[in-house]
Structures are given as C-alpha cells and as structure tokens.
Short mmCIF file of C-alpha atoms and ligand atoms in Angstrom, two decimals:
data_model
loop_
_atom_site.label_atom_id
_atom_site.label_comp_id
_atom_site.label_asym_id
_atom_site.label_seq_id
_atom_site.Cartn_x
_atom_site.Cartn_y
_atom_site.Cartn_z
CA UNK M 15 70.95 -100.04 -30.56
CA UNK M 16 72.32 -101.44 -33.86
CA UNK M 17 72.39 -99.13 -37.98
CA UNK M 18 69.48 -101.48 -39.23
CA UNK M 19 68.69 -102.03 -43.64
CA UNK M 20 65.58 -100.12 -42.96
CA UNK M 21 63.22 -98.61 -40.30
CA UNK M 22 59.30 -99.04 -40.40
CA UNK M 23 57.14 -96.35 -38.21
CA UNK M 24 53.14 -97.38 -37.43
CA UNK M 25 52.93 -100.79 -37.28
CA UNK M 26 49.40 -101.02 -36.98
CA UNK M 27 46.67 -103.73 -39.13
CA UNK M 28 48.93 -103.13 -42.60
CA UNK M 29 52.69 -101.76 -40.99
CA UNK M 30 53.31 -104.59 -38.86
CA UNK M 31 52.31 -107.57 -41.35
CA UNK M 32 54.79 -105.54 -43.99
CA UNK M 33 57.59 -105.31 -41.18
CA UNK M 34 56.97 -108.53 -40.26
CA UNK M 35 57.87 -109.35 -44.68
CA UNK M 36 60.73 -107.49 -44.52
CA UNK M 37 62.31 -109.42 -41.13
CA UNK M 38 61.03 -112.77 -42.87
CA UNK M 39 63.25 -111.32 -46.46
CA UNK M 40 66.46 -111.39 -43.52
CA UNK M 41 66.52 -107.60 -43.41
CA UNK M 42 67.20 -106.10 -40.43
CA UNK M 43 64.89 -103.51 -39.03
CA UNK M 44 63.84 -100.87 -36.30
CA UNK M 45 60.29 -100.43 -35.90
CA UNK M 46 58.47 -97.12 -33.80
CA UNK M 47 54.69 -97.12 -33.29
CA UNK M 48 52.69 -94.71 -30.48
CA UNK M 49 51.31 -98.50 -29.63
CA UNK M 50 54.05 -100.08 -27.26
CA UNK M 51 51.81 -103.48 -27.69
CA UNK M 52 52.37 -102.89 -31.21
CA UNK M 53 56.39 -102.37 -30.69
CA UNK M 54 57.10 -105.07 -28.98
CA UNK M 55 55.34 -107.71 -30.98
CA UNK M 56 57.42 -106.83 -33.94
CA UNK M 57 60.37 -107.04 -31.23
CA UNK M 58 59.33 -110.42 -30.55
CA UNK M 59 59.76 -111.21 -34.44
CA UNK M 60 63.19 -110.18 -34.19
CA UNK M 61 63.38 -105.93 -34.85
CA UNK M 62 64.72 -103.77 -32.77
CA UNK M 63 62.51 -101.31 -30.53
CA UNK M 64 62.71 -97.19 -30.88
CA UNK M 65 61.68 -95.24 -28.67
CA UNK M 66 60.62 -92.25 -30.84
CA UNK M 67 60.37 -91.30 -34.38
CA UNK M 68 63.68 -89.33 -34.96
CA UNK M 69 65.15 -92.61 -32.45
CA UNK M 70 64.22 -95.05 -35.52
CA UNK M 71 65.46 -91.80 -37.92
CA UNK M 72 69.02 -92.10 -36.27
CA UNK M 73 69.14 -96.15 -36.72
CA UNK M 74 68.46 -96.52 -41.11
CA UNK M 75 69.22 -94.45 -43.61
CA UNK M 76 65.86 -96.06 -45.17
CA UNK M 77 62.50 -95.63 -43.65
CA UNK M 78 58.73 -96.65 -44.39
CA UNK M 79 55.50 -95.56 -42.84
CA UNK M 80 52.19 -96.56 -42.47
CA UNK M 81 50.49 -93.87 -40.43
CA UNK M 82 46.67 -93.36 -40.27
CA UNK M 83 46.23 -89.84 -41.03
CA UNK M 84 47.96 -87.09 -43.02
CA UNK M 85 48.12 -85.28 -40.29
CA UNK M 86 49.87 -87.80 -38.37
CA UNK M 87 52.26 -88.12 -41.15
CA UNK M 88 53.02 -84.72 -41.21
CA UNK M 89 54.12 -84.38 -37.40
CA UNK M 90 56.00 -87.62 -37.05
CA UNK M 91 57.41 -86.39 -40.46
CA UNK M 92 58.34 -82.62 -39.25
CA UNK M 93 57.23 -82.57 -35.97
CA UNK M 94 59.14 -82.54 -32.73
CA UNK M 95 61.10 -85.85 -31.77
CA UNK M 96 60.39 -86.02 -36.05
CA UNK M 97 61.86 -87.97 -38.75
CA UNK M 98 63.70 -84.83 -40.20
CA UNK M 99 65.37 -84.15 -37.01
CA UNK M 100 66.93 -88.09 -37.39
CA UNK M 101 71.10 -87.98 -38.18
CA UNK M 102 70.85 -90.86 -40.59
CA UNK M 103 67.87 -91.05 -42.63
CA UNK M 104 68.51 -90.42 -46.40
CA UNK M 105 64.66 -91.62 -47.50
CA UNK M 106 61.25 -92.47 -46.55
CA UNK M 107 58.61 -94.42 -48.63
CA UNK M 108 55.43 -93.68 -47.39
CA UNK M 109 52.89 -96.48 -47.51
CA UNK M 110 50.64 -94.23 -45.54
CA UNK M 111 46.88 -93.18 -47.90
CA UNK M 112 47.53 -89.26 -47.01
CA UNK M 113 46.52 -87.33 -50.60
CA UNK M 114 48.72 -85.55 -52.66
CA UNK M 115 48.23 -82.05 -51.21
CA UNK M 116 49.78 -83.55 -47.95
CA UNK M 117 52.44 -85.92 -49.74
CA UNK M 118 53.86 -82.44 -51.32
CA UNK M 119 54.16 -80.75 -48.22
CA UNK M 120 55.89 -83.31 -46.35
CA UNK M 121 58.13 -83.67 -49.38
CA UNK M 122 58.79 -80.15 -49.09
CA UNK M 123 59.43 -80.12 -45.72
CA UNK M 124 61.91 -83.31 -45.80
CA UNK M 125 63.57 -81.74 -48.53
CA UNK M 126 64.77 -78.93 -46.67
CA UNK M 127 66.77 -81.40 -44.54
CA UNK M 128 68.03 -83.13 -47.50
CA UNK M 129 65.73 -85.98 -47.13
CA UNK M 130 64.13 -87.94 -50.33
CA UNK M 131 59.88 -88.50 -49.55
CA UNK M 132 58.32 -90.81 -52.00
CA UNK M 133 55.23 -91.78 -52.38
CA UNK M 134 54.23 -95.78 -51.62
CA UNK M 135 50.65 -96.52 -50.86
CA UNK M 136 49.13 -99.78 -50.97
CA UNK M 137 46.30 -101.48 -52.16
CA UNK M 138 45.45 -105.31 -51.09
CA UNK M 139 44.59 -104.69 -47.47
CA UNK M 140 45.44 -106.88 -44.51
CA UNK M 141 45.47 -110.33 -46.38
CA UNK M 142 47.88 -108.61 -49.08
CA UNK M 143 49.92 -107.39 -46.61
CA UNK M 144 50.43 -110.62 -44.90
CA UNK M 145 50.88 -112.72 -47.93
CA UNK M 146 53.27 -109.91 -50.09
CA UNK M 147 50.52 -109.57 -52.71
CA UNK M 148 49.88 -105.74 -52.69
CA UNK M 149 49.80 -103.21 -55.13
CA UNK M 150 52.46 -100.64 -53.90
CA UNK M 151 51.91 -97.31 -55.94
CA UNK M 152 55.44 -95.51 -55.91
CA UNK M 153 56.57 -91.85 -56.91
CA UNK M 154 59.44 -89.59 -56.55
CA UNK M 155 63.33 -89.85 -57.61
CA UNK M 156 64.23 -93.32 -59.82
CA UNK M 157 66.83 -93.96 -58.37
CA UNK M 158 66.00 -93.90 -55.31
CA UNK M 159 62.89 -96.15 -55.96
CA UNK M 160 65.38 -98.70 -57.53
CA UNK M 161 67.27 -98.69 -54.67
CA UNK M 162 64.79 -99.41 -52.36
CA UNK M 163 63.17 -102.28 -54.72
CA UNK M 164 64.10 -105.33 -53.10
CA UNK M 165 62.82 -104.27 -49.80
CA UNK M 166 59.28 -102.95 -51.60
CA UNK M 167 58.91 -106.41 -53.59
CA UNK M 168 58.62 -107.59 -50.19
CA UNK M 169 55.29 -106.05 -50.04
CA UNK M 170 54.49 -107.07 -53.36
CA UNK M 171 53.50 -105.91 -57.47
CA UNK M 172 55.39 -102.48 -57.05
CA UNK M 173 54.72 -100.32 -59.78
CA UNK M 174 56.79 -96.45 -60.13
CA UNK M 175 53.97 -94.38 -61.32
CA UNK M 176 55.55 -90.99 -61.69
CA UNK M 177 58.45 -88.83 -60.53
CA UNK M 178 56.36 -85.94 -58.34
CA UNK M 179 55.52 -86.41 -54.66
CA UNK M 180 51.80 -87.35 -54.66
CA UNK M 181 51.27 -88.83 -57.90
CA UNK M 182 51.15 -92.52 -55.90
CA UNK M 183 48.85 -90.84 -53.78
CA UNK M 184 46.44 -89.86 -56.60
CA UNK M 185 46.76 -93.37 -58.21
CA UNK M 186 46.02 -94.74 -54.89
CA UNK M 187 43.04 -92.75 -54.34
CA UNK M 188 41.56 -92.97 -57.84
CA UNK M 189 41.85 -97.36 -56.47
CA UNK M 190 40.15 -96.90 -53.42
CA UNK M 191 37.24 -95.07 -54.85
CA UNK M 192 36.74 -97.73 -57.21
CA UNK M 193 36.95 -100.42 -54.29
CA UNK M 194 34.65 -98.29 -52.08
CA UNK M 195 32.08 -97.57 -55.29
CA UNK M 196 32.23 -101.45 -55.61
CA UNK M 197 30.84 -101.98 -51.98
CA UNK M 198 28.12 -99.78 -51.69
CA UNK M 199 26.24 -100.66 -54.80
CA UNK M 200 27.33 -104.48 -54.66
CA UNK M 201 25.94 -103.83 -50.98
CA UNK M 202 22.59 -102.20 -52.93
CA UNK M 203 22.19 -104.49 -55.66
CA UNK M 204 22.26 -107.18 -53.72
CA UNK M 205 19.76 -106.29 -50.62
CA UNK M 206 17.41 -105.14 -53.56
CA UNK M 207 17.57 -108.68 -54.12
CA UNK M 208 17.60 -109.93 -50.96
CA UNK M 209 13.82 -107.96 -50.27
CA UNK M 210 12.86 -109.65 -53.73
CA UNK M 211 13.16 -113.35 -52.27
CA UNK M 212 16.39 -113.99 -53.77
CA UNK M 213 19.34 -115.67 -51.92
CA UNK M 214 22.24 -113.22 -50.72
CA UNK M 215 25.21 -116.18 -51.18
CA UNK M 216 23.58 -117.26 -54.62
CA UNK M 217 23.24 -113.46 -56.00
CA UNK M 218 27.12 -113.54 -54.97
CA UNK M 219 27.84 -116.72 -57.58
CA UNK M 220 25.61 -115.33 -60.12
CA UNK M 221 27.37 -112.02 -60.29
CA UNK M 222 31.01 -113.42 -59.95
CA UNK M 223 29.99 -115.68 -63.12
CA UNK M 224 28.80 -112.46 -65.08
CA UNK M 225 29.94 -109.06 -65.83
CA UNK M 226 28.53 -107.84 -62.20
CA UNK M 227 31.70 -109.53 -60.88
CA UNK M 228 34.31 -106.61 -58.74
CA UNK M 229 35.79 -106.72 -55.48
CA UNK M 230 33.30 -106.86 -53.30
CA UNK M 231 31.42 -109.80 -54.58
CA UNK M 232 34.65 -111.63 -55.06
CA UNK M 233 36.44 -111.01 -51.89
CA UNK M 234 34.26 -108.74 -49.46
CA UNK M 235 30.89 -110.35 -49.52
CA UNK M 236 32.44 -113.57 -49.26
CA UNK M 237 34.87 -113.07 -46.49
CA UNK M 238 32.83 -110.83 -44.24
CA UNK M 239 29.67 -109.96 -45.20
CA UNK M 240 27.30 -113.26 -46.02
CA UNK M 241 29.14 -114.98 -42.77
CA UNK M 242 28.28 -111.72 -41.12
CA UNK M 243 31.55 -110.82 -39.27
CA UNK M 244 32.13 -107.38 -40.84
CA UNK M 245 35.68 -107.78 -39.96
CA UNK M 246 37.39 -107.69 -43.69
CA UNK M 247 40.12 -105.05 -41.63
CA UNK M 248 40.04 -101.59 -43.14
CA UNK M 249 38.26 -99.18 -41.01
CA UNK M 250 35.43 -97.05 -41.85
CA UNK M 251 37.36 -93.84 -40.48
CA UNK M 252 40.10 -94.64 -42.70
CA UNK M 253 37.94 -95.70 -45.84
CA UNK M 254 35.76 -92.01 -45.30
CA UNK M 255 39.42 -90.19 -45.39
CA UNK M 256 40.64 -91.80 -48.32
CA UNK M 257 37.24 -91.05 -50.33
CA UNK M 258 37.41 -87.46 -49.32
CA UNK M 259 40.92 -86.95 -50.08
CA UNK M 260 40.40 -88.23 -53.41
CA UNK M 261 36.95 -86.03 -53.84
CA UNK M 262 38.92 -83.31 -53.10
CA UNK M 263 41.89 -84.02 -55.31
CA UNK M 264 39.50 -83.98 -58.48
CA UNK M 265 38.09 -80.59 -57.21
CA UNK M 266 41.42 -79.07 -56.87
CA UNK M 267 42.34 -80.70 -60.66
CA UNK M 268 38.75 -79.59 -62.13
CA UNK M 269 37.67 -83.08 -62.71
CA UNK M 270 33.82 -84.19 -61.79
CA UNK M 271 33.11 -86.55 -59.14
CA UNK M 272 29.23 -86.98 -58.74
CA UNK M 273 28.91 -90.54 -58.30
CA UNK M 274 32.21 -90.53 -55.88
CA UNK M 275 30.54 -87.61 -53.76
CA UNK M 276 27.69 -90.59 -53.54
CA UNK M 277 30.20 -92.88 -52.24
CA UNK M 278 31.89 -90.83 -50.28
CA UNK M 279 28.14 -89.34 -48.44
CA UNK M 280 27.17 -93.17 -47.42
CA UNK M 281 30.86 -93.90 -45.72
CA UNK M 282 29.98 -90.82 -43.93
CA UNK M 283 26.39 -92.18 -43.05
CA UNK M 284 28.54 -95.36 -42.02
CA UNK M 285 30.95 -93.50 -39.47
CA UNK M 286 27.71 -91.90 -37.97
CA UNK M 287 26.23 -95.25 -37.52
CA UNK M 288 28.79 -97.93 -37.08
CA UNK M 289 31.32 -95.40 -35.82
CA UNK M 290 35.02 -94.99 -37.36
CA UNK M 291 36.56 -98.09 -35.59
CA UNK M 292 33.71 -100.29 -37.75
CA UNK M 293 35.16 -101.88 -40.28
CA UNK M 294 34.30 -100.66 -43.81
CA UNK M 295 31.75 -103.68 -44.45
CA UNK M 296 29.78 -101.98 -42.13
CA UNK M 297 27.91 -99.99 -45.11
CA UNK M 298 26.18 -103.20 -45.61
CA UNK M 299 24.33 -102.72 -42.36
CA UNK M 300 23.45 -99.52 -43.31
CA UNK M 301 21.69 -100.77 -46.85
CA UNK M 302 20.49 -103.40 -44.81
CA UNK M 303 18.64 -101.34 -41.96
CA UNK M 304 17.41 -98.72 -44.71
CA UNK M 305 15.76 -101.67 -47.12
CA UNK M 306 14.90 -103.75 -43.65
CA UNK M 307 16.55 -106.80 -44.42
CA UNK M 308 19.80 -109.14 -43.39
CA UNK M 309 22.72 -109.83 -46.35
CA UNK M 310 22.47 -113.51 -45.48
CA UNK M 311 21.89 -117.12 -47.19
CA UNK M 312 18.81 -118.94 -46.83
CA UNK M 313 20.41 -121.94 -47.25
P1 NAD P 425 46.04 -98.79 -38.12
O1 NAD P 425 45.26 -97.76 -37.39
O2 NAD P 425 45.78 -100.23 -37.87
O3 NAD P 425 47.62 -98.54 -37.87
C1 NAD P 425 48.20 -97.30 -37.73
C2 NAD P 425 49.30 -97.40 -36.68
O4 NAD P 425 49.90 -96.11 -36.54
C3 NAD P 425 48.81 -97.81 -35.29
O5 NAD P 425 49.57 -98.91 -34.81
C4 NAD P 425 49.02 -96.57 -34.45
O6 NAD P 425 49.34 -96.86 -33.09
C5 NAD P 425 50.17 -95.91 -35.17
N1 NAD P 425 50.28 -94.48 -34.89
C6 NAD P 425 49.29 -93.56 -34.80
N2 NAD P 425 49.81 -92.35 -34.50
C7 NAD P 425 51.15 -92.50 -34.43
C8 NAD P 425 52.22 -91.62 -34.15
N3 NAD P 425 52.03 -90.32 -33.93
N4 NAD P 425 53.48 -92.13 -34.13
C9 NAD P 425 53.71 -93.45 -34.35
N5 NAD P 425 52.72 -94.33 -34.61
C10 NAD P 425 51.46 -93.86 -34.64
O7 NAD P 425 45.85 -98.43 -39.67
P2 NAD P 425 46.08 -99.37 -40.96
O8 NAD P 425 44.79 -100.00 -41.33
O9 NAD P 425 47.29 -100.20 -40.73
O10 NAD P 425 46.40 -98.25 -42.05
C11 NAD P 425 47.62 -97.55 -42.10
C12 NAD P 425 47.66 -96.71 -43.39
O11 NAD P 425 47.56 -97.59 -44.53
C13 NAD P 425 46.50 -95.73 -43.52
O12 NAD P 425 46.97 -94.54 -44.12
C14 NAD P 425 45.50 -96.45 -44.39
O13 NAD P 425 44.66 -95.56 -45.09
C15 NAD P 425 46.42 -97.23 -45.31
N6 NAD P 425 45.87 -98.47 -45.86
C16 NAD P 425 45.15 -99.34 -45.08
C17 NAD P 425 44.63 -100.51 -45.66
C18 NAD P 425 43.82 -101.52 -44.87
O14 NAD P 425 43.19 -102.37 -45.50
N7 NAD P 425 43.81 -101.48 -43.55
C19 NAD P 425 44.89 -100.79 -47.01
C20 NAD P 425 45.66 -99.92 -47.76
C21 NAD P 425 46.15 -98.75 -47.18
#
C-alpha cells in the first residue's frame, strides 16, 4: 500500500463516478466501500483497494465520502475500524446529504482527534457526477477548503458557503426540497393534464417554453419519466431522508415548512409503494395510479 493525494470512502451511484474524476485529474487515490464489487471497479480504474475505513484513513491525509445515511457517516466516521482512529488523515469533505444536526456531531467528534470535517454535498446527481458539473456546497475552515480546491473542481461549480459544520448541509437541503417540490407537482400538473386529453411529451415543451419550466420538466420528465424507465438514479429512500432532514432543520430553526411537509408526506407514500430502492421518479406512478392514468405521449 502506497500515501495516496486523497482517499474516497462509499463509492456507490455518485462516489465512484467522483473517484473515478479525481483518477482521470492524475490524482492518486485509495478508495473503501462495504461493496467489494464496488472496490474493485474503481481498482480496475487505477486506485488502490482498502480494506477498512481507518485502512484508507492511514493511506491520505485527505479524505471524501459519499455515504448513504447519517448514521452511516457517523460510524465509519467514529466508529470502530473508523476514520478517526486513521494515523494520517488531517481532513474529510463530506459529500454525503446527512443534515446539519449530524454534520456537527461528527465534526465534534473528529475534532477531538484533531481532524478538520467539512461540509461538501452535492447537487447534479449521477449525470453531474460523471461529467464534473455538480454543485458542491462546502463549509468549515478556509483554508482548508482552498487547499482541497483543485481536487473539489473535479466534481465541479464548488461554492464555500459558510465557516460552521452543517451550513453546506442546510444549503444542500434547502436544494433538494426545491428539486423534490419540482417533481411532485410537475408530476400533478401534468397527469391533471394528461386525464384532460392533453399530451404528456407536449405539456413538457409547453411548460419548458413558459414560466412552468424547473427541473423536472427540463431534465426528469424527459430522461425518465415520458420514456417510462424511472431510472433518473437517486433513490426514493435517499430522496425521503433528505426531505425529512431538511423538515426537521426548519423546525429546530423555527422556520415554517407546510408545503415541504407536503412533499416530504408523498416521498413517504412513494417508499410505501415503490419501495426505497425505486428511484425517485417513482412519485409519478403514484400521481399516476391515484388520477388513473399513464405520463406518456400519444404520439
Ligand atoms: P449509493 O447507495 O449508490 O452509494 C452509497 C455507497 O456507500 C454504496 O456503495 C455502499 O456500499 C456504501 N456504503 C454503505 N455503508 C457503508 C459503510 N458502512 N462503509 C463503507 N461504505 C458503505 O448512494 P448514492 O446515490 O451514491 O448517494 C450517496 C450520498 O450522496 C447520499 O448521502 C445521497 O443522499 C447523496 N446524493 C445522492 C445523489 C444522487 O443523485 N444519487 C445526488 C446528490 C447527493
């Protein structure tokens, strides 16, 4: 085993297409997932395998992750066979959607070991993360951000929102809801029209040529909804965390969230249907079984 520029730990749908940037950018890297498929695909592309979590700790002084949960973050962060148990690691940039109450703790927790945590979600899904065009949402120490910059312009637009561990996280959250709002009423709006005679693929132009026009109807509805493959590659599970971290957030800071607790209710109807694996597109279905009709062009 070789000191590699950086270390990347869950290299799942987003983590390995960002490794995979880095390796392309000629930095060398050691990657860790639970997934040994996932592991040795990435050692295929030319990183070096760990075996553990402090293992890929002991081999860069830099690390990013891109974990599902916050509890997963939090015990590969502090857990046994952990990253704060690692002799060499100096920082970690977590790309991982885990809310700021979590983000803090972990912080915390590294701190007490001497380690920097920053926050570094993402926005821009698997296509951004494949072609370096994400938003990556960082906070924590300045310097230590600029440090780390050429490695996070790999992923993309990288913007230093704040100083405080889970500032990044509440940017990122206060994006997703927004995405997620987008889908379920584009997904309304448009099987309303749907029942009215109207064709799905034509509502889609109309609205992207007036002020309709959001994510969903530019990118979702086109890429995996009207060709009916419900594979746009964020899952439900993931997309029903992320909504109630960020529902909870604005309870703990006294802000309202009515129409988000809407959102967040029908990505919860969507796990219960479609299950948490389902990708997010799935709430389609769900409009579509309620109203009794298919998201689909006539022509
Ligand atoms: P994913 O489930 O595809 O990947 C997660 C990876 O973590 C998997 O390879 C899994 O094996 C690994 N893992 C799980 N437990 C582990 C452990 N204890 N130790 C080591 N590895 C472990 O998820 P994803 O879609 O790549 O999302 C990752 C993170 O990025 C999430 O926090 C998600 O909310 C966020 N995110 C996802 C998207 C998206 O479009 N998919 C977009 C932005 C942000």
């Amino acid at each position: 085993m070789n000191v590699t520029d950086y270390a990347f730990i869950g290299i799942g749908r987003m983590g390995a297409n960002m490794a995979k940037r880095l390796l392309d950018g000629g930095f060398s890297l050691t990657v860790y997932d639970a997934s040994r498929r996932a592991v040795d695909e990435l050692v295929a592309h030319g990183a070096q395998g760990a075996a553990s979590a402090v293992e890929a700790a002991d081999y860069a002084e830099t690390l990013f992750l891109s974990l599902p949960t916050p509890e997963i973050v939090h015990a590969v962060a502090l857990g046994p066979k952990g990253i704060a148990e690692g002799s060499r690691v100096k920082q970690v940039f977590d790309c991982s959607t885990i809310g700021p109450e979590m983000a803090r703790s972990v912080a915390a927790g590294l701190a007490e070991r001497g380690i920097a945590y920053l926050d570094a979600p993402v926005s821009g899904g698997v296509g951004g993360a494949k072609n370096g065009t994400l938003a990556v949402m960082v906070s924590g120490p300045r310097e230590v951000y600029e440090r780390a910059k050429p490695a996070l312009e790999r992923f993309g637009k990288v913007f230093h929102v704040g100083t405080e561990p889970g500032q990044g996280q509440v940017m990122k959250l206060a994006n997703n809801m927004l995405s997620a709002a987008a889908l379920v009423l584009s997904s309304e709006a448009i099987a309303l029209g749907v029942k009215a005679g109207l064709d799905a693929a034509q509502m889609v132009d109309v609205i992207n040529a007036g002020t309709g026009r959001n994510s969903a109807t530019q990118d979702k509805f086109p890429r995996s909804v009207l060709p009916r493959t419900f594979d746009f590659g964020f899952a439900t599970g993931l997309c029903y965390k992320d909504l109630k971290l960020c529902v909870q957030a604005a309870e703990n800071l006294g802000v309202p969230m009515i129409a988000g607790s809407a959102v967040l209710q029908m990505f919860g109807v969507t796990q219960a249907r479609f299950g948490a694996d389902s990708d997010f597109t799935s709430i389609a279905r769900v409009v579509e079984e309620w109203a009794g009709v298919e998201i689909k062009s006539q022509a």
